[in-house]
mmCIF file with all atom_site columns, N, CA and C in Angstrom:
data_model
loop_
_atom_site.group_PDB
_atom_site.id
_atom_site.type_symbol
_atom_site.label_atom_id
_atom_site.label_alt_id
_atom_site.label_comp_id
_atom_site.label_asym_id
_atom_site.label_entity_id
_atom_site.label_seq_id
_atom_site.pdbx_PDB_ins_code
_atom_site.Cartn_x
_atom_site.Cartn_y
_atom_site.Cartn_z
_atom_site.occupancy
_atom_site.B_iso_or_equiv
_atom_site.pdbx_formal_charge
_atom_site.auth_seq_id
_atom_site.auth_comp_id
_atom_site.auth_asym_id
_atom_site.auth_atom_id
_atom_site.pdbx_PDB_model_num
ATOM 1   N N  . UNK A 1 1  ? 123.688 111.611 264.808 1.00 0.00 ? 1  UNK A N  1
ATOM 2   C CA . UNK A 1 1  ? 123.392 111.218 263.444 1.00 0.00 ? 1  UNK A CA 1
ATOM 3   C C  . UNK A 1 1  ? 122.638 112.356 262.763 1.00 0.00 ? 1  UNK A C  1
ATOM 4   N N  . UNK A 1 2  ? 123.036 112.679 261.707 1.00 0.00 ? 2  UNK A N  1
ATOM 5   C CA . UNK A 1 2  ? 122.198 113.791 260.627 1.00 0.00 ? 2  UNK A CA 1
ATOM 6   C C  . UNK A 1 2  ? 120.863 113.482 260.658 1.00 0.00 ? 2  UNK A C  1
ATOM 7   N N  . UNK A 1 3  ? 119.845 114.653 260.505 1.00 0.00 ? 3  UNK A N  1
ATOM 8   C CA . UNK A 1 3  ? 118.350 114.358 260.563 1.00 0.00 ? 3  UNK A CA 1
ATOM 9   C C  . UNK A 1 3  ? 118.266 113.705 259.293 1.00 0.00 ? 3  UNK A C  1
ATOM 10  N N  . UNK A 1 4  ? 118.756 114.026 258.024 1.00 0.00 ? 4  UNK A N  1
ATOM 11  C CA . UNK A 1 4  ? 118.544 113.587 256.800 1.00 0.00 ? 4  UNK A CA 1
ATOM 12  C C  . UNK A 1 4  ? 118.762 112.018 257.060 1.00 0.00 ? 4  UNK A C  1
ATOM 13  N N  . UNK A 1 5  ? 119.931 111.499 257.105 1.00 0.00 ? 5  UNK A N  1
ATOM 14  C CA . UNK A 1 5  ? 119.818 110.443 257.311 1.00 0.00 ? 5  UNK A CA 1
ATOM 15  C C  . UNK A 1 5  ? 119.068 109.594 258.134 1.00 0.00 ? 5  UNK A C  1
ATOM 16  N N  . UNK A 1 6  ? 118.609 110.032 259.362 1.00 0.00 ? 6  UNK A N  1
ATOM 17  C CA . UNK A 1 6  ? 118.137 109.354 260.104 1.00 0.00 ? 6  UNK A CA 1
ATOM 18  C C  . UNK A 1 6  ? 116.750 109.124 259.395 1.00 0.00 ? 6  UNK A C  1
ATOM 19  N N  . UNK A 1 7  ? 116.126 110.231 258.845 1.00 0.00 ? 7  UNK A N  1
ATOM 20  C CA . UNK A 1 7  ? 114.842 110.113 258.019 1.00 0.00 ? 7  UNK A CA 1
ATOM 21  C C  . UNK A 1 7  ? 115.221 109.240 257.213 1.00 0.00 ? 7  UNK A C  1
ATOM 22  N N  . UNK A 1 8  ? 116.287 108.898 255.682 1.00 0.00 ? 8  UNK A N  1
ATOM 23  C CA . UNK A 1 8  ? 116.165 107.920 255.131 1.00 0.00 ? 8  UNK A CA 1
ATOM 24  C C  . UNK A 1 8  ? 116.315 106.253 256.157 1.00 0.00 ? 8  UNK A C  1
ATOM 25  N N  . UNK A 1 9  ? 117.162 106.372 257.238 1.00 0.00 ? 9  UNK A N  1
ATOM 26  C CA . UNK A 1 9  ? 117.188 105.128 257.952 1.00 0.00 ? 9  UNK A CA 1
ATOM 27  C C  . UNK A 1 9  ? 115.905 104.705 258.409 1.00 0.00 ? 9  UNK A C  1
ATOM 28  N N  . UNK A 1 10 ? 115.064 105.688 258.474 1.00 0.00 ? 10 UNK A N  1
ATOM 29  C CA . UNK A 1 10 ? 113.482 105.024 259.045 1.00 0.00 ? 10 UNK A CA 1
ATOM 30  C C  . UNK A 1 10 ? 112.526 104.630 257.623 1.00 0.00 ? 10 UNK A C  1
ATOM 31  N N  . UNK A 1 11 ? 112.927 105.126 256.564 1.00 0.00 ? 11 UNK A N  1
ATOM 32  C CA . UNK A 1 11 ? 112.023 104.976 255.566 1.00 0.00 ? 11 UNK A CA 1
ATOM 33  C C  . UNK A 1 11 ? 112.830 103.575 255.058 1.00 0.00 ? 11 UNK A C  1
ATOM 34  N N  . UNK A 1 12 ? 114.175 102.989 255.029 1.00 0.00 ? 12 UNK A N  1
ATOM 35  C CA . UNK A 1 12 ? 114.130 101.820 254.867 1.00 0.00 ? 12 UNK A CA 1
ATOM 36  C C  . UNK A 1 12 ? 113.698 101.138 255.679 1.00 0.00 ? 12 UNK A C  1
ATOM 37  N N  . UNK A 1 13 ? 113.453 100.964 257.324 1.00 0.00 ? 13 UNK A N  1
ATOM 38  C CA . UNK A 1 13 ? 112.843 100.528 258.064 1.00 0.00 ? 13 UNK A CA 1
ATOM 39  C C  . UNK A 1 13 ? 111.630 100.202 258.168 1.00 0.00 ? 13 UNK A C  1
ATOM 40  N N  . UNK A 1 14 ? 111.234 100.964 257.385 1.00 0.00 ? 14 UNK A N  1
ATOM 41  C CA . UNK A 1 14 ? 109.473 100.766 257.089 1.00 0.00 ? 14 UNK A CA 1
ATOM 42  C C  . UNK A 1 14 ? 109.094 100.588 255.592 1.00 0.00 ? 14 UNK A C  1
ATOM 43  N N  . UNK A 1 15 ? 110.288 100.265 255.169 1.00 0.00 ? 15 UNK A N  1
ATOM 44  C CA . UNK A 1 15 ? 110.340 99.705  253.423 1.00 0.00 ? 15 UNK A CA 1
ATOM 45  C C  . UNK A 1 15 ? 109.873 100.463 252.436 1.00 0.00 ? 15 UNK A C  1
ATOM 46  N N  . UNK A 1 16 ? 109.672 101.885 252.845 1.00 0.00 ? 16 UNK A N  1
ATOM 47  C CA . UNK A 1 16 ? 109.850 102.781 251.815 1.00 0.00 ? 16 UNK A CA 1
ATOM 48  C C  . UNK A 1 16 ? 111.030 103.346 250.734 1.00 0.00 ? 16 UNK A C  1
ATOM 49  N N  . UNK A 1 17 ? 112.504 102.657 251.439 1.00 0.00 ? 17 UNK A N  1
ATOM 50  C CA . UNK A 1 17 ? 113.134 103.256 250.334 1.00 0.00 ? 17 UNK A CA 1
ATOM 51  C C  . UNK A 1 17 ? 113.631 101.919 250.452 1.00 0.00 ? 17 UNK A C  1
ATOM 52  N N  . UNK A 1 18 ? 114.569 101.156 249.431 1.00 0.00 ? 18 UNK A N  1
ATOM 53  C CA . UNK A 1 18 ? 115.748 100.330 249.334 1.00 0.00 ? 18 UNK A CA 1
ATOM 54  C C  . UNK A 1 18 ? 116.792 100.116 249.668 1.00 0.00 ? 18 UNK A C  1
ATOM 55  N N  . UNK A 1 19 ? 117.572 99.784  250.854 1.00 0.00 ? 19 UNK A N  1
ATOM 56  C CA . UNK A 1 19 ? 118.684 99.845  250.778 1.00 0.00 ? 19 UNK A CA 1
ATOM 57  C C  . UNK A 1 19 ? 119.618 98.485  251.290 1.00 0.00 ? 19 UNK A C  1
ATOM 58  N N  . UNK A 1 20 ? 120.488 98.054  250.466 1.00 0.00 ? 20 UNK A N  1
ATOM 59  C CA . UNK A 1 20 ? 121.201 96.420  250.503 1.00 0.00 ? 20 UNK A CA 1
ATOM 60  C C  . UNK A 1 20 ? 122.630 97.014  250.695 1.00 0.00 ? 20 UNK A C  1
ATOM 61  N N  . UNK A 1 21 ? 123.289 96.637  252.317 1.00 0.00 ? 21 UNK A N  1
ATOM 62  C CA . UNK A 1 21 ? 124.584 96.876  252.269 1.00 0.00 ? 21 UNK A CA 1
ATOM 63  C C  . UNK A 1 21 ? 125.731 95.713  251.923 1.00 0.00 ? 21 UNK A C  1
ATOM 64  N N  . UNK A 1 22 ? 126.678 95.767  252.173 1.00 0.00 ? 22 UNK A N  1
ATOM 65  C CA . UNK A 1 22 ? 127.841 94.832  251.403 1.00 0.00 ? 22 UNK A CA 1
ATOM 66  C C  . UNK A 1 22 ? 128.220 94.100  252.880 1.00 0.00 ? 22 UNK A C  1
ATOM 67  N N  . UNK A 1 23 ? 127.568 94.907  254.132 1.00 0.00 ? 23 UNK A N  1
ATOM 68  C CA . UNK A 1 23 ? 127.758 94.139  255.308 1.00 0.00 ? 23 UNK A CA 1
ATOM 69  C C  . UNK A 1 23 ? 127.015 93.348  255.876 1.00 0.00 ? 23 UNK A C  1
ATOM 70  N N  . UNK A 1 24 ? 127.080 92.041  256.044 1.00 0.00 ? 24 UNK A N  1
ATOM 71  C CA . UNK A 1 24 ? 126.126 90.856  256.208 1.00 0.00 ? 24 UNK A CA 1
ATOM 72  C C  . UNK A 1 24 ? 125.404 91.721  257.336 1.00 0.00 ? 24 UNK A C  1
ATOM 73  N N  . UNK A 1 25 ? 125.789 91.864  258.731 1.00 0.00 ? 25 UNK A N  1
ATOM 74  C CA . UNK A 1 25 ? 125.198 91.713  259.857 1.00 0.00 ? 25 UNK A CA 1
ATOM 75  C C  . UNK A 1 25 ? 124.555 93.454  259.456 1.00 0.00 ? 25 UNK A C  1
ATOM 76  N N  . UNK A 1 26 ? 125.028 94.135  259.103 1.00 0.00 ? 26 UNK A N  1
ATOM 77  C CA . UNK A 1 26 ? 124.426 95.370  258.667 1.00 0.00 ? 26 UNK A CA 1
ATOM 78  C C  . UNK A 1 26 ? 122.689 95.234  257.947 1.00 0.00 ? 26 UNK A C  1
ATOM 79  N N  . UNK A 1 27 ? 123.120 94.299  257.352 1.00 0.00 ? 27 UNK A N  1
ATOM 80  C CA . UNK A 1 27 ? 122.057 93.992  256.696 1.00 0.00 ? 27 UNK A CA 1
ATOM 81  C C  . UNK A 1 27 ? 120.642 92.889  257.504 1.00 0.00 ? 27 UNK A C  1
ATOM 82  N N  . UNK A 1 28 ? 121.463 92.128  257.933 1.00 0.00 ? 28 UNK A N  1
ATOM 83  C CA . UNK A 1 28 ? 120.690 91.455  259.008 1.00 0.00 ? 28 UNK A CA 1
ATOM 84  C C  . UNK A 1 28 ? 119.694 92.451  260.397 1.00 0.00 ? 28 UNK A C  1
ATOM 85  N N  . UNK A 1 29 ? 120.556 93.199  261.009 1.00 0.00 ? 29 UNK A N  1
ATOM 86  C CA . UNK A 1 29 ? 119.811 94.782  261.285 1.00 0.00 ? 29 UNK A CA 1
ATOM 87  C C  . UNK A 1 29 ? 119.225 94.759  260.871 1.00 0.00 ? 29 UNK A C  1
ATOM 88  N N  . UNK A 1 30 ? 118.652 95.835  259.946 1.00 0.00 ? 30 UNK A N  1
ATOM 89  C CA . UNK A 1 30 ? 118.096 96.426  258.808 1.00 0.00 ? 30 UNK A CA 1
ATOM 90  C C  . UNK A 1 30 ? 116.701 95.248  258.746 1.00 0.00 ? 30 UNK A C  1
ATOM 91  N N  . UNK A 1 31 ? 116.915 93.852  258.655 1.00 0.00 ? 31 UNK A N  1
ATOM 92  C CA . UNK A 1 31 ? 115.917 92.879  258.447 1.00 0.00 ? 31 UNK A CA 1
ATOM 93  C C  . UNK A 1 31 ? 115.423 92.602  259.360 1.00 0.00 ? 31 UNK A C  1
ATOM 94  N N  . UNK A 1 32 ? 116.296 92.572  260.574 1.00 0.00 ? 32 UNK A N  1
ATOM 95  C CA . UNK A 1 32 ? 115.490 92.695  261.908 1.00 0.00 ? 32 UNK A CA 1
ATOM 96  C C  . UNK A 1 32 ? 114.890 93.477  262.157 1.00 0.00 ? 32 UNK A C  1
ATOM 97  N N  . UNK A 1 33 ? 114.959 94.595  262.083 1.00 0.00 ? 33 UNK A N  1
ATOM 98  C CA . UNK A 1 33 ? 114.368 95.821  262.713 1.00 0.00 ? 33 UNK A CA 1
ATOM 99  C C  . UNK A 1 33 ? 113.307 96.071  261.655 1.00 0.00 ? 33 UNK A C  1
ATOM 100 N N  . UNK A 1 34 ? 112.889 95.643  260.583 1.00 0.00 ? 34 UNK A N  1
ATOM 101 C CA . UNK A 1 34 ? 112.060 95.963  259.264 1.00 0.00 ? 34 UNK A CA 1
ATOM 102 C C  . UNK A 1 34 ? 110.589 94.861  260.127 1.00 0.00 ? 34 UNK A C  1
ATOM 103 N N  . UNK A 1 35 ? 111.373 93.816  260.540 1.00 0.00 ? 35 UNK A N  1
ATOM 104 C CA . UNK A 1 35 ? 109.892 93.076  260.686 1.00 0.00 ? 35 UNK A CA 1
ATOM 105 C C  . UNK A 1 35 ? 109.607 93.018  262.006 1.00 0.00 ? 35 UNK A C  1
ATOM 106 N N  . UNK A 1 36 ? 110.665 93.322  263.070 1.00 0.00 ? 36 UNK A N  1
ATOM 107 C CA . UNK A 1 36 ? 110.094 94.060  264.503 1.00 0.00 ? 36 UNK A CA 1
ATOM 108 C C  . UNK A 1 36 ? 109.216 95.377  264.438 1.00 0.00 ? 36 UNK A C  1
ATOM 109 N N  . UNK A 1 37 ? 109.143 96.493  263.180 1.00 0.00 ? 37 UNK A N  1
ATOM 110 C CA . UNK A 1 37 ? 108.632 97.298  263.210 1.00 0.00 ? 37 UNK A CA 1
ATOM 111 C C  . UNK A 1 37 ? 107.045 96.854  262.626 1.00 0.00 ? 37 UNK A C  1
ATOM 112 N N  . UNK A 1 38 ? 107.109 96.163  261.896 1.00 0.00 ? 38 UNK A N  1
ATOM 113 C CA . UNK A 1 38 ? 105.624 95.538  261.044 1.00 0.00 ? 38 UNK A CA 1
ATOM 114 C C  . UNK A 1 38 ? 105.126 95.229  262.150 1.00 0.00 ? 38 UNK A C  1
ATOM 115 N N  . UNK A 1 39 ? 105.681 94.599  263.112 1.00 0.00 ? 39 UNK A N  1
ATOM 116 C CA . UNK A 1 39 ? 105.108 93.775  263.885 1.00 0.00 ? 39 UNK A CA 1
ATOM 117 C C  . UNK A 1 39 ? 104.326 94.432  264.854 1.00 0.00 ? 39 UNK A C  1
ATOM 118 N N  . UNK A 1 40 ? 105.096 95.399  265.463 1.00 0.00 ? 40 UNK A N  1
ATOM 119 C CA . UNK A 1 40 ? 104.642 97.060  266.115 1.00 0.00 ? 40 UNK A CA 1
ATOM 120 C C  . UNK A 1 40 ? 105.046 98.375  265.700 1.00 0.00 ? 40 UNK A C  1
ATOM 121 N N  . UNK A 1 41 ? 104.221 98.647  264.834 1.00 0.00 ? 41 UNK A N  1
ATOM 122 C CA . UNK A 1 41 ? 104.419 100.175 264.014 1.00 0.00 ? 41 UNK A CA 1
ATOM 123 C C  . UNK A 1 41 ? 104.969 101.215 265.125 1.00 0.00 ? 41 UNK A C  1
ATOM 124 N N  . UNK A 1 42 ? 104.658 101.432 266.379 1.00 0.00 ? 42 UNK A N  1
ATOM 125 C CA . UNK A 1 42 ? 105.246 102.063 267.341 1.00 0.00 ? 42 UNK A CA 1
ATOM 126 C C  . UNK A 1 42 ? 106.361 102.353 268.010 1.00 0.00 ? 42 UNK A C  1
ATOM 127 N N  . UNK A 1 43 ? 107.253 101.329 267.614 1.00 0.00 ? 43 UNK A N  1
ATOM 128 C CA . UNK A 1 43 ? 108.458 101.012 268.003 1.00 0.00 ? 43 UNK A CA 1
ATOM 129 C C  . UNK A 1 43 ? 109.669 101.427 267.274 1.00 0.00 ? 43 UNK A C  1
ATOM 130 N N  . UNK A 1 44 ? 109.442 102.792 266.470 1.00 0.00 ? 44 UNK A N  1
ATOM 131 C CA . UNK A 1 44 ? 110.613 103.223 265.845 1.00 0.00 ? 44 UNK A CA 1
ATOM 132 C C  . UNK A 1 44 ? 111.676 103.964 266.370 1.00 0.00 ? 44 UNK A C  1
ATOM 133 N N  . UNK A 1 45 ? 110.847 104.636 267.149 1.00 0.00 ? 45 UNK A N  1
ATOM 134 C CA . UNK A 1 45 ? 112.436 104.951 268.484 1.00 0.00 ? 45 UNK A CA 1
ATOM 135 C C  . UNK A 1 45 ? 113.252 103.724 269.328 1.00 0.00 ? 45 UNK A C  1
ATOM 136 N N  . UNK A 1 46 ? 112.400 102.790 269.326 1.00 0.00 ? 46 UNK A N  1
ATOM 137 C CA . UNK A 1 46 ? 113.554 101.842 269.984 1.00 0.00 ? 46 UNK A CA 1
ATOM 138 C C  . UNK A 1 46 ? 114.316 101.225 268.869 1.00 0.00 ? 46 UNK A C  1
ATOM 139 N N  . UNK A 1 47 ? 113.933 100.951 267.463 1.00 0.00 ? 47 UNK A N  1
ATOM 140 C CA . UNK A 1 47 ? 114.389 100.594 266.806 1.00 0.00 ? 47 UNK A CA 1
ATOM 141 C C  . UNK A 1 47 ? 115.367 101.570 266.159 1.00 0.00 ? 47 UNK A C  1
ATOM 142 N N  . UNK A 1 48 ? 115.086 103.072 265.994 1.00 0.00 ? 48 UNK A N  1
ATOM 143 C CA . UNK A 1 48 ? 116.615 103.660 265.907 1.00 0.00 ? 48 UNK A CA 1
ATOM 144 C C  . UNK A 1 48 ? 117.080 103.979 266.693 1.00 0.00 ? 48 UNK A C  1
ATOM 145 N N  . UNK A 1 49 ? 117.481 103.429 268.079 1.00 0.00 ? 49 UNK A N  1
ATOM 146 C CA . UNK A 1 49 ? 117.992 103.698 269.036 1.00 0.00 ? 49 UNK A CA 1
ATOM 147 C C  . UNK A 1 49 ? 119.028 102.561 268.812 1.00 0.00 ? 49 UNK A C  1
ATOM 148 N N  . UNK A 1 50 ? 118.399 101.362 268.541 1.00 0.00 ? 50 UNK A N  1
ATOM 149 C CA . UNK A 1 50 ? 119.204 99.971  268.245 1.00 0.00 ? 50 UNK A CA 1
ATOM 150 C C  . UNK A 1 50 ? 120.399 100.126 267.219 1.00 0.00 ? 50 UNK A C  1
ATOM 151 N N  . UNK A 1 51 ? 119.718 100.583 266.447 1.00 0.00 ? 51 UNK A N  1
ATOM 152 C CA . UNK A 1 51 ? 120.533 101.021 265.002 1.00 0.00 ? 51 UNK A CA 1
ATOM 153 C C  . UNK A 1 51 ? 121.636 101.960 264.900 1.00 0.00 ? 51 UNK A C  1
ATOM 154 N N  . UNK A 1 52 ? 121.139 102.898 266.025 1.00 0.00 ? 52 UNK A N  1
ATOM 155 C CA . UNK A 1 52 ? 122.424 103.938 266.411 1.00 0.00 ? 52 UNK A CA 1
ATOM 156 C C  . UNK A 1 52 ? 123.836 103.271 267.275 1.00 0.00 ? 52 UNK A C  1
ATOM 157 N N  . UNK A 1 53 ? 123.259 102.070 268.222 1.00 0.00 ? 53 UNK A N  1
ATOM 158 C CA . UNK A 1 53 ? 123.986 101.528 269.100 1.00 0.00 ? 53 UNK A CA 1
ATOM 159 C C  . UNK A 1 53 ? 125.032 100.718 268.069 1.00 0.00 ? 53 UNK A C  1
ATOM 160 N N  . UNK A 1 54 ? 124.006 100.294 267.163 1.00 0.00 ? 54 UNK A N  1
ATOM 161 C CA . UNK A 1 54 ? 125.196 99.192  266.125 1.00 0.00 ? 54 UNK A CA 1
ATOM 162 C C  . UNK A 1 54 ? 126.036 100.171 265.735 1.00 0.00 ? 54 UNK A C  1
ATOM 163 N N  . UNK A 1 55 ? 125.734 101.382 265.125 1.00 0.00 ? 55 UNK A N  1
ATOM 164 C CA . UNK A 1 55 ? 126.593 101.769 264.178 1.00 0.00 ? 55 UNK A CA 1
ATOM 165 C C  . UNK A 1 55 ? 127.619 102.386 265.129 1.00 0.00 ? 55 UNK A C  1
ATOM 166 N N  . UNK A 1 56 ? 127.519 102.805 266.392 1.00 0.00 ? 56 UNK A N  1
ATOM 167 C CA . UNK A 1 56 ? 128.242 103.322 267.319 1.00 0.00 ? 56 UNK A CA 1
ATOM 168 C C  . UNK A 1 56 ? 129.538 102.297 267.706 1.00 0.00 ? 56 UNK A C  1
ATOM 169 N N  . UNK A 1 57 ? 129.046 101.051 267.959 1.00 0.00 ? 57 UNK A N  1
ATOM 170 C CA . UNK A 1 57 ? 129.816 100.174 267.753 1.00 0.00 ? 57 UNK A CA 1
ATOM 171 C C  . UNK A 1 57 ? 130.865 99.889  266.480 1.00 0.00 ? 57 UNK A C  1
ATOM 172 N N  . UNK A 1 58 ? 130.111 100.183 265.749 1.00 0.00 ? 58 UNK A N  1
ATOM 173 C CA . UNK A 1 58 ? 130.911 99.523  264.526 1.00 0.00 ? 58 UNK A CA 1
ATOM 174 C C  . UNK A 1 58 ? 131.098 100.480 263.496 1.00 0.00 ? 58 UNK A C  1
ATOM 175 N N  . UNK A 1 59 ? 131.969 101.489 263.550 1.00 0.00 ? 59 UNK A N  1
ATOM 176 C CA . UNK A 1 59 ? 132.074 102.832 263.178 1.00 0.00 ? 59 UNK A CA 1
ATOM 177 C C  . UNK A 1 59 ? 132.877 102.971 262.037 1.00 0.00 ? 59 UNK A C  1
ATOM 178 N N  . UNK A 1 60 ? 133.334 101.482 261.563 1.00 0.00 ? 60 UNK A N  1
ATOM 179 C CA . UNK A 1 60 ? 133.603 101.525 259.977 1.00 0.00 ? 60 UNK A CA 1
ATOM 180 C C  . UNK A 1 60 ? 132.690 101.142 259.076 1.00 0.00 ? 60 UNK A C  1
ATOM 181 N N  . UNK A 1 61 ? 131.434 100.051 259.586 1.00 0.00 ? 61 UNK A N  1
ATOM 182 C CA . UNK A 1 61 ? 130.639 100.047 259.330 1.00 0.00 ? 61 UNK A CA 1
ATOM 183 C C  . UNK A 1 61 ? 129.852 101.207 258.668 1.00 0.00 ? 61 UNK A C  1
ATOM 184 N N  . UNK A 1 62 ? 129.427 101.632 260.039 1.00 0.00 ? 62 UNK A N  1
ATOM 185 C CA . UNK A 1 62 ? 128.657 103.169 259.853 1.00 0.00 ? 62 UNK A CA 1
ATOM 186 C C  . UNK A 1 62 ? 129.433 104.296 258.891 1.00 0.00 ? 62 UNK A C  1
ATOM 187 N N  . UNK A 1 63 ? 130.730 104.696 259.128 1.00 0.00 ? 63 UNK A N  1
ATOM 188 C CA . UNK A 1 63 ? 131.191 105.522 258.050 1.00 0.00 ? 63 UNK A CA 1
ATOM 189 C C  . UNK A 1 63 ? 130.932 104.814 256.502 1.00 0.00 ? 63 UNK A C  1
ATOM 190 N N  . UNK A 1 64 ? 131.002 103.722 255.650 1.00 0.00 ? 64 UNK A N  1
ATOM 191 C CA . UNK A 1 64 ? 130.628 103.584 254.513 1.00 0.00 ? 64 UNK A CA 1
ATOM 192 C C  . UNK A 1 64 ? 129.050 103.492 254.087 1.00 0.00 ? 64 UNK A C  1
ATOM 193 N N  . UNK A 1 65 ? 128.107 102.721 255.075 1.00 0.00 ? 65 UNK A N  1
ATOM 194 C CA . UNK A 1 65 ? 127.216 103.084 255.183 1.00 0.00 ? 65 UNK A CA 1
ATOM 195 C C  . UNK A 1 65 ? 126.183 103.921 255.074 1.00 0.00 ? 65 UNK A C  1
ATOM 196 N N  . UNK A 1 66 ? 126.411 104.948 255.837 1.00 0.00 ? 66 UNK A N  1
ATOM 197 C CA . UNK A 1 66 ? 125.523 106.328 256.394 1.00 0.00 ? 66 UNK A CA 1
ATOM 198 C C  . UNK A 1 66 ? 126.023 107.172 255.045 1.00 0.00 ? 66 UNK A C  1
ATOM 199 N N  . UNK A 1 67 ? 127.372 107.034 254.277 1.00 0.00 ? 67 UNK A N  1
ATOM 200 C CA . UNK A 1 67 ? 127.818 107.760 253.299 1.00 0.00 ? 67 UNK A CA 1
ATOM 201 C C  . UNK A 1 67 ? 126.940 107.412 252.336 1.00 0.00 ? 67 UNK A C  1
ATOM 202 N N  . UNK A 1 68 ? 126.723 105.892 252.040 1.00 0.00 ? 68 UNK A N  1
ATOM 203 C CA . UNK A 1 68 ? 125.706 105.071 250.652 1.00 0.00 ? 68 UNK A CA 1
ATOM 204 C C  . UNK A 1 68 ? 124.094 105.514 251.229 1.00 0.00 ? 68 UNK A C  1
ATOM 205 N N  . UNK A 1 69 ? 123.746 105.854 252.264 1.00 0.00 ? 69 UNK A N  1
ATOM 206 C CA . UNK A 1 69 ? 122.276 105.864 252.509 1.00 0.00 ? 69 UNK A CA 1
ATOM 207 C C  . UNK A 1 69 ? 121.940 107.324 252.108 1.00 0.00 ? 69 UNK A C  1
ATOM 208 N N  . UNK A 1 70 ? 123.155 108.113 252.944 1.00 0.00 ? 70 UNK A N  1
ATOM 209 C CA . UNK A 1 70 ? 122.707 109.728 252.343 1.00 0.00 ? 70 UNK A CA 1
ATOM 210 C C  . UNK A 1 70 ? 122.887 109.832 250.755 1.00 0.00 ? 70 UNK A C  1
ATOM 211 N N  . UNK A 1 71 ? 123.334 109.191 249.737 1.00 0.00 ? 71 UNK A N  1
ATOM 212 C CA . UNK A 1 71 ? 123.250 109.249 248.483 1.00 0.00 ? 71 UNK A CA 1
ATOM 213 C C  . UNK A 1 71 ? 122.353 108.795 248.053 1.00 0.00 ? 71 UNK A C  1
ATOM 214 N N  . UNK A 1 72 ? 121.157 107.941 248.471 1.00 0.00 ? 72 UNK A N  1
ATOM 215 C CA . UNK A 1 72 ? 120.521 107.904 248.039 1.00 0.00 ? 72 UNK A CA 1
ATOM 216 C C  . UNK A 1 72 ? 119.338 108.819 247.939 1.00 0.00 ? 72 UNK A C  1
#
């Protein structure tokens, strides 16, 4: 994954930037991992480790995605 992106994927993670995808469970992620991180600020490598696994999985997902996050 691009460093750029991966930096914006942690700053929505920690609710610094915005980002609402058009994919339910994408988004459900994203909400999981937002309040597993509140919960333990420490845990951002496991949490983009998680995030990498989804998108690895689901790689149409991730291609429209990772395209809308780096634009922002």
């Amino acid at each position: 994954m691009d460093a750029m992106i991966q930096e914006k994927l942690q700053k929505i993670l920690r609710r610094e930037l915005k980002y609402s995808s058009t994919n339910l469970a994408f988004n459900m992620l994203i909400s999981k991992l937002q309040k597993k991180l509140q919960a333990d600020p420490g845990c951002m490598d496991g949490c983009m480790k998680e995030m990498e696994d989804f998108l690895a999985k689901y790689t149409i997902v991730a291609k429209v995605d990772l395209a809308n996050i780096a634009a922002l």
